[in-house]
Amino acid sequence: MAIRKVIIAGNWKMHKTSAETRSYIKELSAVLDGVNPDSEILAAPPFTSLAVAVEEAKGTRIGIAGQNLHWEDKGAFTGEISGPMLRELGCSHVIIGHSERRQYFGETDEKVNLKIAAAMNHSLIPIFCLGESLDERESGKTFDVVKRQLLGGIGDLRPLEPKNFVIAYEPVWAIGTGRTATPEQAQEVHAFLRKELSLLLGKDFANSVRILYGGSIKPDNASTLVSCEDIDGGLIGGASLKVQDFFGIIKEGI
Ligand code: PGA
């Protein structure tokens, strides 16, 4: 991969207090000096740590992402956070449709679609996650599932600009399990997604949009995955929580 700018993004999930966030971002920005500047580094802390993360990341090359948002700007939605709130804090990106949101919080393709539209309305770059479960893979439904998720998520959204949009293919069976997709398995789905994107939005979009892989990425498997033709970086959960591991992935992946 060389034609698209690599993104290495850490999805912290429900980890790290504000104090832990502050020291992590400090430590990470210090080691990033001298790393290939032609890549994007993102961190997605929990909501309560976003303000501190943005403050510490100011003047560094680390961008800060939310992990979720509600599609309405405001209203009676106890416990939810909206696009304008993330934007005002200084977030540049937001993860949408993560499989844990789909699995534990009932997020459907329709809700994911509303959330992507809301993010775009507020100039937040969506990191749109999709991926099949183990059952779906084993019963040969991987391509049907990711196509349904892709069309459900963005089928009716226009205009979409490739530089303001990111897709993350995350096979559910590889998330947090230590069982990474092989580079061949991941590349096959990434190429399929690019082909579907080309039909939906045209060749230019399909060739320029970044498609990340996520699911048990570690320093020792990052480079073989990210060197695949259609893999443009990684969305990293567990291994993003320690600066040393995340930095190891950054060095290997770009
Ligand atoms: P993992 O998580 O790296 O711990 O497998 C990836 C993700 O959920 O984004």
Tab-separated table of C-alpha atoms and ligand atoms in Angstrom:
chain	number	residue	atom	x	y	z
A	1	MET	CA	0.000	0.000	0.000
A	2	ALA	CA	1.403	3.373	-0.863
A	3	ILE	CA	-1.146	5.339	-2.795
A	4	ARG	CA	-3.276	6.220	0.232
A	5	LYS	CA	-2.144	7.845	3.470
A	6	VAL	CA	-2.027	5.263	6.260
A	7	ILE	CA	-4.125	5.740	9.401
A	8	ILE	CA	-3.246	4.030	12.674
A	9	ALA	CA	-6.099	4.547	15.132
A	10	GLY	CA	-6.409	3.384	18.735
A	11	ASN	CA	-9.865	2.490	20.015
A	12	TRP	CA	-9.530	2.604	23.777
A	13	LYS	CA	-13.086	1.380	24.422
A	14	MET	CA	-13.992	1.797	28.139
A	15	HIS	CA	-10.417	2.297	29.338
A	16	LYS	CA	-8.461	5.176	30.849
A	17	THR	CA	-9.422	7.963	33.187
A	18	SER	CA	-8.569	11.578	32.380
A	19	ALA	CA	-5.329	11.387	34.375
A	20	GLU	CA	-4.278	8.209	32.549
A	21	THR	CA	-5.195	9.819	29.252
A	22	ARG	CA	-3.035	12.838	29.944
A	23	SER	CA	0.071	10.812	30.619
A	24	TYR	CA	-0.572	8.459	27.684
A	25	ILE	CA	-0.902	11.275	25.140
A	26	LYS	CA	2.199	12.987	26.532
A	27	GLU	CA	4.203	9.789	26.280
A	28	LEU	CA	2.933	8.942	22.811
A	29	SER	CA	3.557	12.384	21.344
A	30	ALA	CA	7.114	12.314	22.699
A	31	VAL	CA	7.966	9.045	20.928
A	32	LEU	CA	6.276	10.043	17.674
A	33	ASP	CA	8.953	12.586	16.811
A	34	GLY	CA	10.845	11.272	13.844
A	35	VAL	CA	8.171	8.788	12.726
A	36	ASN	CA	7.087	9.016	9.089
A	37	PRO	CA	4.985	12.185	8.977
A	38	ASP	CA	2.961	10.894	6.009
A	39	SER	CA	0.567	8.999	8.184
A	40	GLU	CA	-2.285	9.841	10.497
A	41	ILE	CA	-2.310	8.806	14.139
A	42	LEU	CA	-5.615	8.830	16.004
A	43	ALA	CA	-6.725	7.976	19.516
A	44	ALA	CA	-10.332	7.368	20.570
A	45	PRO	CA	-10.619	7.716	24.364
A	46	PRO	CA	-13.912	7.408	26.249
A	47	PHE	CA	-16.105	10.524	26.322
A	48	THR	CA	-14.971	11.632	29.782
A	49	SER	CA	-11.325	11.737	28.666
A	50	LEU	CA	-11.836	13.515	25.344
A	51	ALA	CA	-11.297	17.076	26.619
A	52	VAL	CA	-7.997	16.182	28.260
A	53	ALA	CA	-6.920	14.186	25.210
A	54	VAL	CA	-7.612	17.115	22.869
A	55	GLU	CA	-5.765	19.502	25.166
A	56	GLU	CA	-2.695	17.252	25.435
A	57	ALA	CA	-2.711	16.466	21.719
A	58	LYS	CA	-2.723	20.121	20.692
A	59	GLY	CA	0.340	20.894	18.582
A	60	THR	CA	1.125	17.181	18.138
A	61	ARG	CA	0.217	14.982	15.191
A	62	ILE	CA	-2.291	12.949	17.206
A	63	GLY	CA	-5.929	13.418	16.218
A	64	ILE	CA	-8.702	12.633	18.679
A	65	ALA	CA	-11.844	10.645	17.867
A	66	GLY	CA	-15.081	9.927	19.704
A	67	GLN	CA	-16.208	6.299	19.979
A	68	ASN	CA	-19.874	6.939	19.221
A	69	LEU	CA	-22.432	9.715	18.842
A	70	HIS	CA	-26.198	10.190	18.747
A	71	TRP	CA	-27.743	11.238	15.448
A	72	GLU	CA	-29.750	14.092	16.959
A	73	ASP	CA	-27.954	17.335	17.838
A	74	LYS	CA	-29.659	17.578	21.224
A	75	GLY	CA	-32.721	16.361	23.085
A	76	ALA	CA	-34.065	14.015	25.729
A	77	PHE	CA	-31.612	11.144	25.172
A	78	THR	CA	-30.184	10.400	28.587
A	79	GLY	CA	-26.596	9.222	28.458
A	80	GLU	CA	-25.987	10.196	24.850
A	81	ILE	CA	-23.514	12.595	23.210
A	82	SER	CA	-24.072	14.492	19.957
A	83	GLY	CA	-22.014	15.570	16.965
A	84	PRO	CA	-21.884	19.275	17.956
A	85	MET	CA	-20.596	18.244	21.393
A	86	LEU	CA	-17.755	16.177	19.934
A	87	ARG	CA	-16.956	18.845	17.415
A	88	GLU	CA	-16.841	21.604	20.006
A	89	LEU	CA	-14.375	19.575	22.073
A	90	GLY	CA	-12.046	19.409	19.079
A	91	CYS	CA	-12.578	15.843	17.884
A	92	SER	CA	-11.784	15.295	14.229
A	93	HIS	CA	-13.176	11.763	13.833
A	94	VAL	CA	-15.817	9.501	15.333
A	95	ILE	CA	-16.065	5.706	15.308
A	96	ILE	CA	-19.506	4.567	14.137
A	97	GLY	CA	-21.087	1.126	14.037
A	98	HIS	CA	-18.432	-0.722	16.011
A	99	SER	CA	-19.453	-4.361	16.428
A	100	GLU	CA	-19.653	-3.921	20.209
A	101	ARG	CA	-22.225	-1.161	19.670
A	102	ARG	CA	-24.107	-3.401	17.266
A	103	GLN	CA	-23.909	-6.425	19.563
A	104	TYR	CA	-24.480	-4.937	23.033
A	105	PHE	CA	-26.377	-1.723	22.313
A	106	GLY	CA	-28.710	-2.760	19.533
A	107	GLU	CA	-27.205	-0.628	16.785
A	108	THR	CA	-28.750	-1.495	13.451
A	109	ASP	CA	-27.667	-0.531	9.956
A	110	GLU	CA	-30.400	2.159	10.018
A	111	LYS	CA	-29.020	3.738	13.184
A	112	VAL	CA	-25.494	3.524	11.839
A	113	ASN	CA	-26.713	5.320	8.723
A	114	LEU	CA	-28.268	8.139	10.787
A	115	LYS	CA	-25.088	8.460	12.835
A	116	ILE	CA	-22.848	8.667	9.781
A	117	ALA	CA	-25.078	11.404	8.343
A	118	ALA	CA	-24.964	13.278	11.664
A	119	ALA	CA	-21.174	13.038	11.844
A	120	MET	CA	-20.826	14.406	8.314
A	121	ASN	CA	-23.241	17.249	9.090
A	122	HIS	CA	-20.927	18.337	11.864
A	123	SER	CA	-17.658	17.936	9.964
A	124	LEU	CA	-16.598	14.875	11.901
A	125	ILE	CA	-14.922	12.175	9.834
A	126	PRO	CA	-16.765	8.894	10.383
A	127	ILE	CA	-14.749	5.720	10.917
A	128	PHE	CA	-17.479	3.402	9.719
A	129	CYS	CA	-17.009	-0.133	11.116
A	130	LEU	CA	-18.374	-3.293	9.598
A	131	GLY	CA	-17.564	-6.976	9.682
A	132	GLU	CA	-19.027	-10.464	9.883
A	133	SER	CA	-19.438	-12.769	12.879
A	134	LEU	CA	-17.795	-16.192	13.088
A	135	ASP	CA	-21.078	-17.938	12.221
A	136	GLU	CA	-21.539	-15.735	9.205
A	137	ARG	CA	-17.985	-16.432	7.998
A	138	GLU	CA	-18.301	-20.154	8.546
A	139	SER	CA	-21.581	-20.307	6.674
A	140	GLY	CA	-20.075	-18.474	3.705
A	141	LYS	CA	-21.996	-15.227	4.229
A	142	THR	CA	-19.097	-12.814	4.747
A	143	PHE	CA	-19.517	-10.918	1.486
A	144	ASP	CA	-23.318	-10.708	1.803
A	145	VAL	CA	-23.040	-9.376	5.337
A	146	VAL	CA	-20.424	-6.716	4.677
A	147	LYS	CA	-22.278	-5.631	1.542
A	148	ARG	CA	-25.521	-5.293	3.504
A	149	GLN	CA	-23.731	-3.283	6.193
A	150	LEU	CA	-22.011	-1.106	3.610
A	151	LEU	CA	-25.194	-0.310	1.694
A	152	GLY	CA	-27.203	0.066	4.907
A	153	GLY	CA	-24.633	2.491	6.283
A	154	ILE	CA	-23.980	4.734	3.302
A	155	GLY	CA	-26.151	3.575	0.391
A	156	ASP	CA	-28.206	6.780	0.349
A	157	LEU	CA	-25.626	9.281	1.623
A	158	ARG	CA	-24.344	11.874	-0.853
A	159	PRO	CA	-22.029	13.547	-1.379
A	160	LEU	CA	-19.306	11.460	0.222
A	161	GLU	CA	-15.776	12.672	-0.038
A	162	PRO	CA	-13.046	10.061	0.256
A	163	LYS	CA	-10.761	12.291	2.282
A	164	ASN	CA	-13.516	12.842	4.829
A	165	PHE	CA	-14.515	9.240	5.194
A	166	VAL	CA	-12.884	6.127	6.618
A	167	ILE	CA	-14.077	2.523	6.636
A	168	ALA	CA	-12.860	-0.126	9.084
A	169	TYR	CA	-13.299	-3.791	8.284
A	170	GLU	CA	-13.346	-5.608	11.608
A	171	PRO	CA	-14.318	-9.277	11.530
A	172	VAL	CA	-16.146	-9.800	14.832
A	173	TRP	CA	-14.368	-13.120	15.429
A	174	ALA	CA	-11.004	-11.342	15.390
A	175	ILE	CA	-11.853	-8.560	17.847
A	176	GLY	CA	-10.216	-9.011	21.219
A	177	THR	CA	-9.780	-12.736	20.598
A	178	GLY	CA	-6.130	-12.853	19.607
A	179	ARG	CA	-7.311	-14.508	16.415
A	180	THR	CA	-6.278	-12.115	13.632
A	181	ALA	CA	-7.569	-12.485	10.102
A	182	THR	CA	-4.769	-13.643	7.838
A	183	PRO	CA	-3.533	-10.969	5.436
A	184	GLU	CA	-5.207	-12.977	2.633
A	185	GLN	CA	-8.573	-13.104	4.434
A	186	ALA	CA	-8.462	-9.388	5.208
A	187	GLN	CA	-7.221	-8.358	1.758
A	188	GLU	CA	-9.994	-10.374	0.109
A	189	VAL	CA	-12.708	-8.476	1.986
A	190	HIS	CA	-11.001	-5.105	1.534
A	191	ALA	CA	-10.793	-5.674	-2.225
A	192	PHE	CA	-14.458	-6.697	-2.253
A	193	LEU	CA	-15.442	-3.531	-0.365
A	194	ARG	CA	-13.460	-1.405	-2.787
A	195	LYS	CA	-15.220	-3.067	-5.708
A	196	GLU	CA	-18.633	-2.434	-4.133
A	197	LEU	CA	-17.653	1.179	-3.383
A	198	SER	CA	-16.662	1.623	-6.980
A	199	LEU	CA	-20.124	0.485	-8.114
A	200	LEU	CA	-21.822	2.682	-5.539
A	201	LEU	CA	-19.731	5.850	-5.621
A	202	GLY	CA	-17.378	5.559	-8.556
A	203	LYS	CA	-13.798	4.519	-9.119
A	204	ASP	CA	-12.197	7.693	-7.787
A	205	PHE	CA	-13.937	7.366	-4.457
A	206	ALA	CA	-13.163	3.658	-4.202
A	207	ASN	CA	-9.490	4.147	-5.033
A	208	SER	CA	-8.937	7.005	-2.608
A	209	VAL	CA	-10.967	6.101	0.479
A	210	ARG	CA	-9.004	4.556	3.340
A	211	ILE	CA	-10.126	1.100	4.483
A	212	LEU	CA	-8.586	0.060	7.805
A	213	TYR	CA	-8.391	-3.444	9.194
A	214	GLY	CA	-9.198	-4.114	12.858
A	215	GLY	CA	-9.106	-7.246	14.977
A	216	SER	CA	-6.197	-8.368	17.198
A	217	ILE	CA	-3.577	-6.238	15.493
A	218	LYS	CA	-0.271	-6.419	17.361
A	219	PRO	CA	3.222	-5.074	16.675
A	220	ASP	CA	4.218	-8.425	15.176
A	221	ASN	CA	1.382	-8.739	12.644
A	222	ALA	CA	0.835	-5.060	11.739
A	223	SER	CA	3.252	-4.827	8.855
A	224	THR	CA	2.038	-7.912	6.955
A	225	LEU	CA	-1.539	-6.672	7.212
A	226	VAL	CA	-0.895	-3.047	6.323
A	227	SER	CA	1.347	-4.003	3.414
A	228	CYS	CA	-1.646	-5.630	1.649
A	229	GLU	CA	-2.735	-3.669	-1.394
A	230	ASP	CA	-6.150	-2.625	-0.117
A	231	ILE	CA	-5.396	-2.239	3.604
A	232	ASP	CA	-4.677	1.361	4.540
A	233	GLY	CA	-3.974	1.103	8.225
A	234	GLY	CA	-5.463	-0.303	11.392
A	235	LEU	CA	-8.052	0.226	14.091
A	236	ILE	CA	-6.462	-1.159	17.226
A	237	GLY	CA	-8.201	-2.009	20.484
A	238	GLY	CA	-6.295	-3.941	23.167
A	239	ALA	CA	-2.840	-3.224	21.791
A	240	SER	CA	-3.480	0.529	21.698
A	241	LEU	CA	-3.722	0.771	25.474
A	242	LYS	CA	0.016	0.704	26.135
A	243	VAL	CA	2.103	3.348	24.404
A	244	GLN	CA	4.879	0.851	23.775
A	245	ASP	CA	2.588	-1.589	21.926
A	246	PHE	CA	0.755	1.122	20.000
A	247	PHE	CA	4.017	2.726	19.006
A	248	GLY	CA	5.308	-0.695	17.943
A	249	ILE	CA	2.317	-0.990	15.618
A	250	ILE	CA	2.841	2.542	14.305
A	251	LYS	CA	6.475	1.760	13.474
A	252	GLU	CA	5.587	-1.526	11.798
A	253	GLY	CA	2.457	-0.331	10.076
A	254	ILE	CA	3.689	2.740	8.260
B	1	PGA	P1	-8.755	-5.494	19.246
B	1	PGA	O1	-10.007	-4.532	18.965
B	1	PGA	O2	-7.558	-4.865	18.585
B	1	PGA	O3	-8.629	-5.568	20.730
B	1	PGA	O4	-9.081	-6.821	18.626
B	1	PGA	C1	-10.171	-3.866	17.748
B	1	PGA	C2	-11.422	-3.022	17.791
B	1	PGA	O5	-12.389	-3.421	18.451
B	1	PGA	O6	-11.482	-1.947	17.180
